[in-house]
Tab-separated table of C-alpha atoms in Angstrom:
chain	number	residue	atom	x	y	z
A	18	ASP	CA	0.000	0.000	0.000
A	19	LYS	CA	2.889	2.374	0.712
A	20	VAL	CA	4.451	1.633	-2.682
A	21	GLY	CA	1.203	2.285	-4.524
A	22	ALA	CA	0.499	1.905	-8.231
A	23	ILE	CA	3.529	0.672	-10.201
A	24	SER	CA	3.545	0.538	-14.002
A	25	LEU	CA	6.768	-1.421	-14.528
A	26	LEU	CA	8.460	-3.864	-12.160
A	27	ILE	CA	12.012	-5.005	-13.015
A	28	VAL	CA	13.486	-7.956	-11.094
A	29	ASP	CA	17.157	-8.916	-11.206
A	30	GLU	CA	18.216	-12.544	-10.580
A	31	VAL	CA	14.673	-13.470	-11.508
A	32	HIS	CA	15.287	-17.209	-11.146
A	33	ALA	CA	14.679	-16.615	-7.429
A	34	ILE	CA	10.966	-16.245	-8.164
A	35	SER	CA	9.023	-19.489	-7.830
A	36	ASN	CA	6.843	-20.822	-10.638
A	37	GLU	CA	4.259	-21.528	-7.958
A	38	GLU	CA	2.169	-18.896	-6.205
A	39	ALA	CA	4.280	-18.974	-3.062
A	40	GLY	CA	7.098	-17.014	-1.447
A	41	ILE	CA	7.680	-13.370	-0.654
A	42	TYR	CA	8.347	-12.399	-4.275
A	43	ARG	CA	5.017	-13.800	-5.446
A	44	LYS	CA	3.112	-12.304	-2.496
A	45	MET	CA	4.454	-8.804	-3.126
A	46	ILE	CA	3.846	-9.071	-6.881
A	47	ALA	CA	0.291	-10.310	-6.272
A	48	ASP	CA	-0.384	-7.341	-3.984
A	49	LEU	CA	1.026	-4.888	-6.534
A	50	LEU	CA	-1.120	-6.438	-9.269
A	51	GLU	CA	-4.201	-5.896	-7.127
A	52	ILE	CA	-3.375	-2.186	-7.079
A	53	ASN	CA	-2.521	-2.081	-10.809
A	54	PRO	CA	-3.615	-5.186	-12.801
A	55	ASP	CA	-1.855	-3.758	-15.894
A	56	MET	CA	1.599	-3.680	-14.283
A	57	ARG	CA	4.277	-5.101	-16.590
A	58	ILE	CA	6.990	-7.343	-15.111
A	59	ILE	CA	10.450	-7.835	-16.615
A	60	GLY	CA	13.065	-10.231	-15.227
A	61	LEU	CA	16.821	-10.550	-15.775
A	62	SER	CA	18.838	-13.717	-15.221
A	63	ALA	CA	21.823	-15.640	-16.524
A	64	SER	CA	19.972	-18.882	-15.653
A	65	PRO	CA	16.204	-18.495	-16.197
A	66	TYR	CA	15.259	-21.878	-14.755
A	67	ARG	CA	14.851	-23.602	-11.388
A	68	THR	CA	15.656	-27.127	-10.238
A	69	THR	CA	12.492	-29.331	-10.286
A	70	GLN	CA	10.522	-26.467	-11.888
A	71	GLY	CA	12.217	-26.131	-15.269
A	72	LYS	CA	12.200	-22.821	-17.154
A	73	ILE	CA	10.636	-19.881	-15.363
A	74	THR	CA	8.267	-19.541	-18.331
A	75	GLU	CA	6.839	-23.058	-17.859
A	76	GLY	CA	3.866	-24.120	-15.785
A	77	ASP	CA	0.271	-22.988	-15.342
A	78	LYS	CA	1.224	-20.630	-12.510
A	79	ALA	CA	4.437	-19.277	-14.058
A	80	LEU	CA	4.739	-15.512	-13.752
A	81	PHE	CA	6.618	-15.027	-17.031
A	82	ASN	CA	5.464	-16.138	-20.455
A	83	GLU	CA	8.375	-15.411	-22.808
A	84	ILE	CA	12.145	-14.974	-22.919
A	85	LEU	CA	12.560	-11.762	-24.902
A	86	GLU	CA	16.323	-11.317	-25.316
A	87	PRO	CA	18.199	-14.613	-25.035
A	88	VAL	CA	21.983	-14.401	-25.188
A	89	THR	CA	24.579	-17.160	-24.912
A	90	ILE	CA	27.654	-17.261	-22.695
A	91	GLN	CA	29.844	-17.919	-25.731
A	92	GLU	CA	28.415	-14.923	-27.581
A	93	LEU	CA	29.255	-12.646	-24.639
A	94	VAL	CA	32.790	-14.065	-24.475
A	95	ASP	CA	33.436	-13.625	-28.188
A	96	LYS	CA	32.083	-10.078	-28.190
A	97	GLY	CA	34.460	-9.195	-25.366
A	98	TYR	CA	31.955	-8.783	-22.534
A	99	LEU	CA	33.108	-11.807	-20.508
A	100	ALA	CA	36.410	-13.567	-19.896
A	101	PRO	CA	36.605	-17.307	-20.691
A	102	LEU	CA	36.983	-20.029	-18.085
A	103	ARG	CA	39.696	-22.679	-18.169
A	104	SER	CA	39.399	-25.946	-16.295
A	105	LYS	CA	41.796	-28.683	-15.250
A	106	ARG	CA	40.778	-32.133	-14.069
A	107	THR	CA	41.949	-32.363	-10.472
A	108	GLU	CA	44.119	-35.184	-9.190
A	109	HIS	CA	42.055	-35.514	-6.021
A	110	VAL	CA	38.324	-36.185	-6.460
A	111	LEU	CA	35.665	-35.917	-3.758
A	112	ASP	CA	33.416	-38.997	-3.788
A	113	THR	CA	29.751	-38.173	-4.503
A	114	SER	CA	28.520	-41.751	-5.057
A	115	LYS	CA	26.994	-42.040	-1.556
A	116	LEU	CA	25.162	-38.710	-1.623
A	117	HIS	CA	21.375	-38.481	-1.691
A	118	ARG	CA	19.147	-35.623	-2.868
A	119	ARG	CA	16.453	-33.645	-1.088
A	120	MET	CA	14.266	-31.184	-3.021
A	121	GLY	CA	16.411	-31.878	-6.064
A	122	GLU	CA	19.734	-30.950	-4.410
A	123	PHE	CA	22.452	-32.936	-2.640
A	124	ILE	CA	21.976	-33.081	1.127
A	125	ALA	CA	24.448	-30.703	2.784
A	126	SER	CA	25.025	-32.829	5.893
A	127	GLU	CA	25.958	-35.824	3.731
A	128	MET	CA	28.370	-33.705	1.692
A	129	ASP	CA	29.978	-32.468	4.898
A	130	ALA	CA	30.377	-36.027	6.191
A	131	GLU	CA	31.943	-37.219	2.924
A	132	PHE	CA	34.010	-34.166	1.956
A	133	ASN	CA	35.029	-32.510	5.229
A	134	THR	CA	37.666	-34.974	6.428
A	135	ASP	CA	41.305	-34.335	7.293
A	136	ALA	CA	42.492	-36.524	4.426
A	137	ASN	CA	40.330	-34.751	1.838
A	138	ASN	CA	40.953	-31.262	3.160
A	139	HIS	CA	44.746	-31.532	3.176
A	140	LYS	CA	44.824	-32.958	-0.355
A	141	VAL	CA	42.400	-30.328	-1.681
A	142	VAL	CA	44.180	-27.379	-0.089
A	143	ALA	CA	47.616	-28.546	-1.259
A	144	GLU	CA	46.380	-29.046	-4.817
A	145	VAL	CA	44.654	-25.666	-4.971
A	146	ILE	CA	47.836	-23.935	-3.820
A	147	ALA	CA	49.888	-25.791	-6.433
A	148	ARG	CA	47.501	-25.334	-9.354
A	149	ALA	CA	46.426	-21.757	-8.587
A	150	GLU	CA	49.959	-20.429	-8.275
A	151	GLY	CA	49.876	-16.909	-9.647
A	152	CYS	CA	46.139	-16.425	-9.056
A	153	ARG	CA	45.387	-13.329	-6.984
A	154	HIS	CA	41.742	-13.745	-5.943
A	155	ILE	CA	40.490	-17.297	-5.308
A	156	ILE	CA	36.880	-18.010	-4.354
A	157	VAL	CA	36.096	-21.434	-2.864
A	158	PHE	CA	32.566	-22.900	-2.662
A	159	CYS	CA	32.225	-25.366	0.243
A	160	SER	CA	29.496	-27.791	1.289
A	161	THR	CA	28.637	-26.355	4.735
A	162	ILE	CA	29.621	-23.530	7.090
A	163	LYS	CA	31.697	-26.000	9.093
A	164	HIS	CA	33.458	-27.078	5.902
A	165	SER	CA	34.094	-23.480	4.826
A	166	ASN	CA	35.582	-22.548	8.184
A	167	ARG	CA	37.864	-25.597	8.201
A	168	ILE	CA	39.117	-25.070	4.653
A	169	ALA	CA	39.947	-21.420	5.378
A	170	GLU	CA	41.721	-22.443	8.573
A	171	LEU	CA	43.761	-25.059	6.730
A	172	PHE	CA	44.767	-22.592	4.001
A	173	ARG	CA	46.147	-20.355	6.748
A	174	GLU	CA	48.052	-23.294	8.228
A	175	TYR	CA	49.650	-23.740	4.811
A	176	GLY	CA	50.798	-20.106	4.864
A	177	GLU	CA	48.029	-18.599	2.735
A	178	THR	CA	45.793	-15.632	3.595
A	179	ALA	CA	42.209	-16.918	3.731
A	180	VAL	CA	38.853	-16.017	5.275
A	181	SER	CA	35.518	-17.811	5.589
A	182	LEU	CA	32.472	-15.683	4.803
A	183	THR	CA	29.235	-17.331	5.952
A	184	SER	CA	25.793	-16.343	7.196
A	185	LYS	CA	27.003	-16.842	10.771
A	186	ALA	CA	30.154	-14.725	10.421
A	187	ASN	CA	30.233	-11.582	12.556
A	188	ASN	CA	32.978	-9.912	10.503
A	189	GLY	CA	31.464	-10.310	7.056
A	190	ASP	CA	32.137	-6.765	5.821
A	191	ALA	CA	35.725	-6.809	7.050
A	192	ALA	CA	36.365	-10.254	5.538
A	193	LEU	CA	34.980	-9.204	2.156
A	194	ALA	CA	36.951	-5.961	2.233
A	195	SER	CA	40.191	-7.816	2.925
A	196	PHE	CA	39.543	-10.167	-0.004
A	197	GLU	CA	38.741	-7.392	-2.455
A	198	SER	CA	41.699	-5.259	-1.359
A	199	GLY	CA	44.107	-8.151	-1.959
A	200	GLU	CA	45.112	-8.379	1.682
A	201	CYS	CA	43.441	-11.807	1.719
A	202	ARG	CA	43.957	-14.111	-1.279
A	203	ILE	CA	41.312	-16.793	-0.667
A	204	LEU	CA	37.603	-16.371	0.152
A	205	CYS	CA	35.756	-19.496	1.346
A	206	ASN	CA	31.940	-19.609	1.484
A	207	VAL	CA	29.021	-21.958	0.990
A	208	SER	CA	26.766	-20.137	-1.477
A	209	MET	CA	26.644	-16.524	-0.307
A	210	MET	CA	28.840	-15.381	-3.192
A	211	SER	CA	27.329	-17.604	-5.910
A	212	VAL	CA	24.713	-15.148	-7.211
A	213	GLY	CA	25.076	-11.464	-8.005
A	214	TYR	CA	28.574	-11.014	-6.589
A	215	ASN	CA	30.393	-8.729	-9.013
A	216	PHE	CA	34.100	-8.608	-8.215
A	217	ARG	CA	35.959	-8.537	-11.504
A	218	PRO	CA	39.484	-9.657	-10.441
A	219	ILE	CA	38.366	-13.182	-9.397
A	220	ASP	CA	40.750	-15.433	-11.334
A	221	CYS	CA	40.120	-18.840	-9.742
A	222	VAL	CA	36.879	-20.612	-8.779
A	223	VAL	CA	37.118	-23.797	-6.692
A	224	PHE	CA	34.226	-26.256	-6.298
A	225	LEU	CA	34.271	-28.220	-3.036
A	226	ARG	CA	30.488	-28.429	-3.134
A	227	ALA	CA	28.603	-30.801	-5.408
A	228	THR	CA	25.357	-29.558	-6.916
A	229	SER	CA	22.471	-31.043	-8.883
A	230	SER	CA	21.320	-27.561	-9.893
A	231	PRO	CA	22.533	-26.428	-13.322
A	232	GLY	CA	21.506	-22.893	-12.350
A	233	TRP	CA	23.639	-22.811	-9.204
A	234	TYR	CA	26.576	-24.369	-11.069
A	235	LEU	CA	26.348	-21.744	-13.817
A	236	GLN	CA	25.904	-18.839	-11.413
A	237	ALA	CA	28.881	-19.914	-9.276
A	238	ALA	CA	31.161	-20.594	-12.255
A	239	VAL	CA	30.515	-17.260	-13.947
A	240	ARG	CA	31.672	-15.342	-10.865
A	241	GLY	CA	35.074	-15.585	-12.533
A	242	MET	CA	33.996	-14.444	-16.000
A	243	ARG	CA	34.140	-10.690	-15.426
A	244	LEU	CA	36.846	-8.943	-17.458
A	245	LYS	CA	40.074	-8.388	-15.515
A	246	GLU	CA	43.160	-6.282	-15.984
A	247	HIS	CA	45.764	-8.806	-14.813
A	248	THR	CA	44.691	-11.904	-16.795
A	249	ASP	CA	42.514	-12.899	-19.742
A	250	HIS	CA	40.778	-15.914	-18.160
A	251	CYS	CA	39.672	-17.567	-14.912
A	252	LEU	CA	40.827	-20.997	-13.709
A	253	VAL	CA	38.156	-23.451	-12.466
A	254	LEU	CA	39.148	-26.338	-10.183
A	255	ASP	CA	36.230	-28.760	-9.763
A	256	PHE	CA	36.887	-31.439	-7.127
A	257	CYS	CA	33.353	-32.876	-7.036
A	258	GLY	CA	32.269	-33.506	-10.625
A	259	ASN	CA	30.022	-30.523	-11.340
A	260	ILE	CA	31.433	-30.054	-14.847
A	261	ASP	CA	30.984	-33.773	-15.559
A	262	ARG	CA	27.453	-33.568	-14.173
A	263	HIS	CA	26.246	-30.508	-16.056
A	264	GLY	CA	28.674	-30.104	-18.938
A	265	PRO	CA	30.341	-26.908	-20.205
A	266	VAL	CA	28.765	-23.628	-19.127
A	267	THR	CA	28.028	-22.952	-22.811
A	268	GLU	CA	25.906	-26.121	-23.172
A	269	ILE	CA	23.772	-26.278	-20.020
A	270	VAL	CA	20.280	-27.694	-20.614
A	271	PRO	CA	17.556	-26.280	-18.336
A	272	PRO	CA	16.022	-28.887	-15.991
A	273	ARG	CA	12.573	-30.291	-16.686
A	274	ARG	CA	9.724	-29.666	-14.303
A	275	LYS	CA	9.303	-32.182	-11.498
A	276	GLY	CA	6.665	-34.764	-12.353
A	277	GLU	CA	6.298	-33.459	-15.887
A	278	GLY	CA	4.577	-36.150	-17.854
A	279	SER	CA	3.228	-34.336	-20.871
A	280	GLY	CA	4.447	-31.950	-23.542
A	281	ASP	CA	7.587	-32.439	-25.590
A	282	PRO	CA	9.424	-35.719	-24.967
A	283	PRO	CA	12.855	-35.534	-23.287
A	284	LEU	CA	15.626	-35.346	-25.863
A	285	LYS	CA	19.310	-36.079	-26.133
A	286	VAL	CA	21.879	-35.464	-28.858
A	287	CYS	CA	23.979	-38.160	-30.474
A	288	PRO	CA	27.644	-37.183	-29.865
A	289	GLU	CA	28.705	-38.729	-33.183
A	290	CYS	CA	26.252	-37.227	-35.691
A	291	GLN	CA	24.346	-34.620	-33.616
A	292	GLU	CA	20.997	-36.290	-34.358
A	293	ILE	CA	18.394	-35.280	-31.759
A	294	LEU	CA	16.796	-38.407	-30.303
A	295	HIS	CA	14.343	-39.428	-27.618
A	296	ILE	CA	16.078	-39.983	-24.279
A	297	SER	CA	15.112	-43.697	-24.271
A	298	ILE	CA	16.975	-44.555	-27.493
A	299	MET	CA	20.245	-46.348	-26.685
A	300	LYS	CA	21.524	-46.781	-30.259
A	301	CYS	CA	21.450	-43.943	-32.770
A	302	PRO	CA	19.516	-45.106	-35.867
A	303	CYS	CA	21.384	-42.552	-37.986
A	304	CYS	CA	25.036	-43.490	-37.358
A	305	GLY	CA	24.854	-46.534	-35.074
A	306	TYR	CA	26.444	-44.890	-32.032
A	307	ALA	CA	25.736	-46.902	-28.842
A	308	PHE	CA	24.969	-44.738	-25.820
A	309	PRO	CA	26.733	-45.861	-22.636
A	310	PRO	CA	24.513	-46.816	-19.679
A	311	THR	CA	25.918	-43.962	-17.596
A	312	GLN	CA	25.792	-40.238	-18.260
A	313	LYS	CA	28.257	-38.620	-20.598
A	314	VAL	CA	31.551	-37.676	-18.948
A	315	TYR	CA	33.388	-34.660	-20.295
A	316	LYS	CA	37.130	-35.195	-20.695
A	317	LEU	CA	38.547	-31.975	-19.368
A	318	SER	CA	41.432	-30.002	-20.803
A	319	ASP	CA	42.210	-26.303	-20.633
A	320	GLN	CA	39.007	-25.150	-22.309
A	321	ASP	CA	36.387	-27.858	-21.784
A	322	ILE	CA	34.342	-25.933	-19.219
A	323	MET	CA	33.688	-23.532	-22.102
A	324	GLY	CA	32.915	-26.420	-24.476
A	325	VAL	CA	35.004	-24.924	-27.284
A	326	LYS	CA	37.568	-26.807	-29.326
A	327	SER	CA	38.273	-25.579	-32.834
A	328	ASN	CA	39.244	-28.144	-35.464
A	329	GLY	CA	39.420	-25.814	-38.426
A	330	GLU	CA	38.655	-22.481	-39.996
A	331	MET	CA	37.523	-21.312	-43.414
A	332	ASP	CA	37.367	-18.074	-45.365
A	333	VAL	CA	33.796	-18.227	-46.673
A	334	ARG	CA	32.964	-17.280	-50.269
A	335	SER	CA	29.307	-18.297	-50.294
A	336	TRP	CA	26.656	-20.291	-48.482
A	337	THR	CA	23.591	-22.295	-49.504
A	338	TRP	CA	20.490	-22.806	-47.358
A	339	ARG	CA	18.075	-25.712	-47.908
A	340	LYS	CA	15.010	-27.219	-46.314
A	341	GLN	CA	15.821	-30.764	-45.094
A	342	ILE	CA	13.894	-33.692	-43.611
A	343	SER	CA	15.513	-35.723	-40.824
A	344	ARG	CA	16.008	-39.338	-41.907
A	345	THR	CA	15.135	-40.640	-38.445
A	346	SER	CA	12.464	-38.361	-37.002
A	347	GLY	CA	10.916	-37.215	-40.278
A	348	LYS	CA	10.838	-33.655	-38.936
A	349	PRO	CA	11.777	-30.675	-41.121
A	350	MET	CA	14.882	-28.605	-40.492
A	351	LEU	CA	17.212	-26.221	-42.296
A	352	SER	CA	20.755	-26.882	-43.471
A	353	CYS	CA	23.452	-24.360	-44.344
A	354	THR	CA	26.517	-25.312	-46.393
A	355	TYR	CA	29.534	-22.995	-46.289
A	356	TYR	CA	31.868	-22.884	-49.305
A	357	GLY	CA	35.478	-21.662	-49.218
A	358	GLY	CA	38.285	-21.922	-51.723
A	359	LEU	CA	38.572	-24.629	-54.360
A	360	SER	CA	40.638	-26.822	-52.039
A	361	ASP	CA	38.306	-26.356	-49.041
A	362	LYS	CA	35.838	-29.097	-48.221
A	363	PRO	CA	32.321	-27.637	-47.821
A	364	VAL	CA	31.059	-27.486	-44.228
A	365	THR	CA	27.371	-28.128	-43.508
A	366	GLU	CA	25.465	-27.443	-40.297
A	367	TYR	CA	21.862	-28.347	-39.459
A	368	LEU	CA	19.331	-26.191	-37.583
A	369	THR	CA	16.445	-28.167	-36.058
A	370	VAL	CA	13.935	-25.346	-36.479
A	371	GLY	CA	11.087	-27.823	-37.062
A	372	TYR	CA	11.485	-29.445	-33.637
A	373	MET	CA	9.449	-28.538	-30.577
A	374	GLY	CA	10.783	-27.592	-27.162
A	375	PHE	CA	14.373	-26.702	-26.314
A	376	ALA	CA	15.910	-28.026	-29.546
A	377	GLY	CA	13.579	-25.945	-31.711
A	378	GLU	CA	13.934	-22.823	-29.576
A	379	LYS	CA	17.727	-23.043	-29.678
A	380	ALA	CA	17.743	-23.500	-33.467
A	381	MET	CA	15.355	-20.577	-34.052
A	382	ARG	CA	17.448	-18.351	-31.803
A	383	THR	CA	20.541	-19.244	-33.858
A	384	LEU	CA	18.662	-18.594	-37.123
A	385	TYR	CA	17.440	-15.148	-36.107
A	386	ASN	CA	20.879	-14.180	-34.801
A	387	LEU	CA	22.322	-15.212	-38.158
A	388	ALA	CA	19.636	-13.249	-39.988
A	389	GLN	CA	20.417	-10.119	-37.989
A	390	ALA	CA	24.149	-10.411	-38.664
A	391	SER	CA	23.721	-11.176	-42.383
A	392	GLY	CA	20.977	-8.662	-43.154
A	393	ALA	CA	18.254	-11.204	-43.965
A	394	LEU	CA	14.595	-10.189	-43.580
A	395	LEU	CA	12.593	-13.064	-42.100
A	396	THR	CA	9.403	-11.158	-41.286
A	397	GLY	CA	6.280	-12.937	-42.527
A	398	ALA	CA	7.255	-16.564	-41.975
A	399	GLU	CA	5.158	-16.770	-38.807
A	400	SER	CA	1.922	-16.452	-40.822
A	401	MET	CA	2.800	-19.297	-43.211
A	402	SER	CA	2.448	-23.056	-42.895
A	403	GLN	CA	5.529	-24.844	-41.600
A	404	ASP	CA	6.499	-26.135	-45.055
A	405	GLU	CA	6.026	-22.753	-46.730
A	406	GLY	CA	7.726	-20.972	-43.848
A	407	LEU	CA	10.894	-23.085	-44.004
A	408	THR	CA	11.122	-22.636	-47.774
A	409	PHE	CA	10.714	-18.882	-47.308
A	410	LEU	CA	13.385	-18.789	-44.573
A	411	ALA	CA	15.863	-20.703	-46.739
A	412	ASP	CA	15.226	-18.369	-49.705
A	413	GLN	CA	15.724	-15.251	-47.589
A	414	MET	CA	18.943	-16.555	-46.042
A	415	ASN	CA	20.291	-17.429	-49.511
A	416	LYS	CA	19.856	-13.762	-50.477
A	417	ALA	CA	21.744	-12.550	-47.401
A	418	ARG	CA	25.445	-11.874	-46.892
A	419	PRO	CA	27.383	-14.909	-45.594
A	420	PRO	CA	30.073	-14.528	-42.938
A	421	ALA	CA	33.597	-13.712	-44.050
A	422	SER	CA	35.011	-16.638	-42.075
A	423	ILE	CA	34.017	-19.452	-39.744
A	424	THR	CA	35.683	-21.784	-37.272
A	425	PHE	CA	34.297	-25.267	-36.767
A	426	LYS	CA	34.831	-28.668	-35.217
A	427	LEU	CA	33.916	-32.117	-36.487
A	428	ASP	CA	31.752	-34.145	-34.089
A	429	GLY	CA	31.636	-37.633	-35.583
A	430	LYS	CA	30.318	-37.219	-39.125
A	431	PHE	CA	28.829	-33.747	-38.662
A	432	TYR	CA	30.169	-30.242	-38.186
A	433	GLN	CA	29.470	-27.776	-35.413
A	434	ILE	CA	30.078	-24.119	-36.242
A	435	LEU	CA	31.899	-22.410	-33.368
A	436	THR	CA	32.327	-18.833	-34.614
A	437	ARG	CA	31.174	-16.761	-37.561
A	438	SER	CA	32.897	-13.466	-38.418
A	439	TRP	CA	31.379	-10.942	-40.795
A	440	SER	CA	34.397	-8.613	-40.813
A	441	ARG	CA	37.945	-9.619	-41.720
A	442	ALA	CA	39.295	-6.134	-41.079
A	443	THR	CA	38.178	-5.757	-37.474
A	444	GLN	CA	37.946	-9.458	-36.587
A	445	GLU	CA	34.580	-8.856	-34.962
A	446	THR	CA	33.050	-12.227	-34.204
A	447	ALA	CA	29.592	-13.364	-33.242
A	448	VAL	CA	29.126	-16.862	-31.897
A	449	PHE	CA	25.759	-18.529	-31.580
A	450	ALA	CA	25.703	-21.808	-29.612
């Protein structure tokens, strides 16, 4: 009542809002809507989804109905807004096989019992010191307050400057000030610094906390992606398998809603030919790849947390767009073949714009980003049938200006385009994952 009639409400870190009509966010918004039913609500988030609830636009009671301006992590890196992450597989690994989940997340007390032992702590601290030599500002995510306090204490025993910043700390402001001033090199916490903390010089992120939440993993990892003056990247040391569990930060798939039994079927991508298949298929009908019974494990090197490995590059002379039909699903899609010099082998990518759900949304986002960069006019396709619309889109893209160069990698039999540059002179690049 004191706030009164509001025309526009803007919420940062909007993934904190529940898809259900519960919580203080939803109560305040409901009260404001009673005063002004026409109030518009805009949310901002690097991870617009919630564990067990899926995307914040899904569900009968979801507050938001559309993602207006999607942007990828890789696009922000290549345009110079974020610094890349680099990861190394650690020698010591914290065992997560005995952990259980509650409300979709690993139980903190079980993590503390498994991780917070003298043997683990000494090995972890020694390895961080060895691998992060030269790093100035190290942030460590621990499983519990007890764990955070012990790790900070052990770093100090090893001769490092370290503090533990937790919800029960009485000297929180002083501890944070010492970290940001450089007086203290290492900041341990549980999750207080995982969302919204904007301290650019962070050059090392350490995971001593396992998570089932792709949103928390992404938010914590990108604390080190702000641009810095003293280095061009941030090191990530993951001791508990979060990168294996969720994949590169550029390829995170939003979780599905808990108990979701209708709508688009769950999908997975064949790592050999990139065919999009139902999650239950264990052998790809397109190339014969046999899926292992366990989840895919990412083999980490310097850049795998970013998911980028370039196998080749090409100066592009022309491109050709076509409407295609998948041999396995029978669904329509678009293909784009890039042509270089006479000795260059053509490179073809496929956009699954005829698919529903995440795969279709991702492909359409890529298409419209390409159209914007190349000068294509795609307006009008939404009023056509799917067959007519795809033919129209292919024709319009064929009339547009192709990129000057591309970089790509070969995944099995098929290519994945990593970067497309429309300007050789300035080397401006736009990457669409």
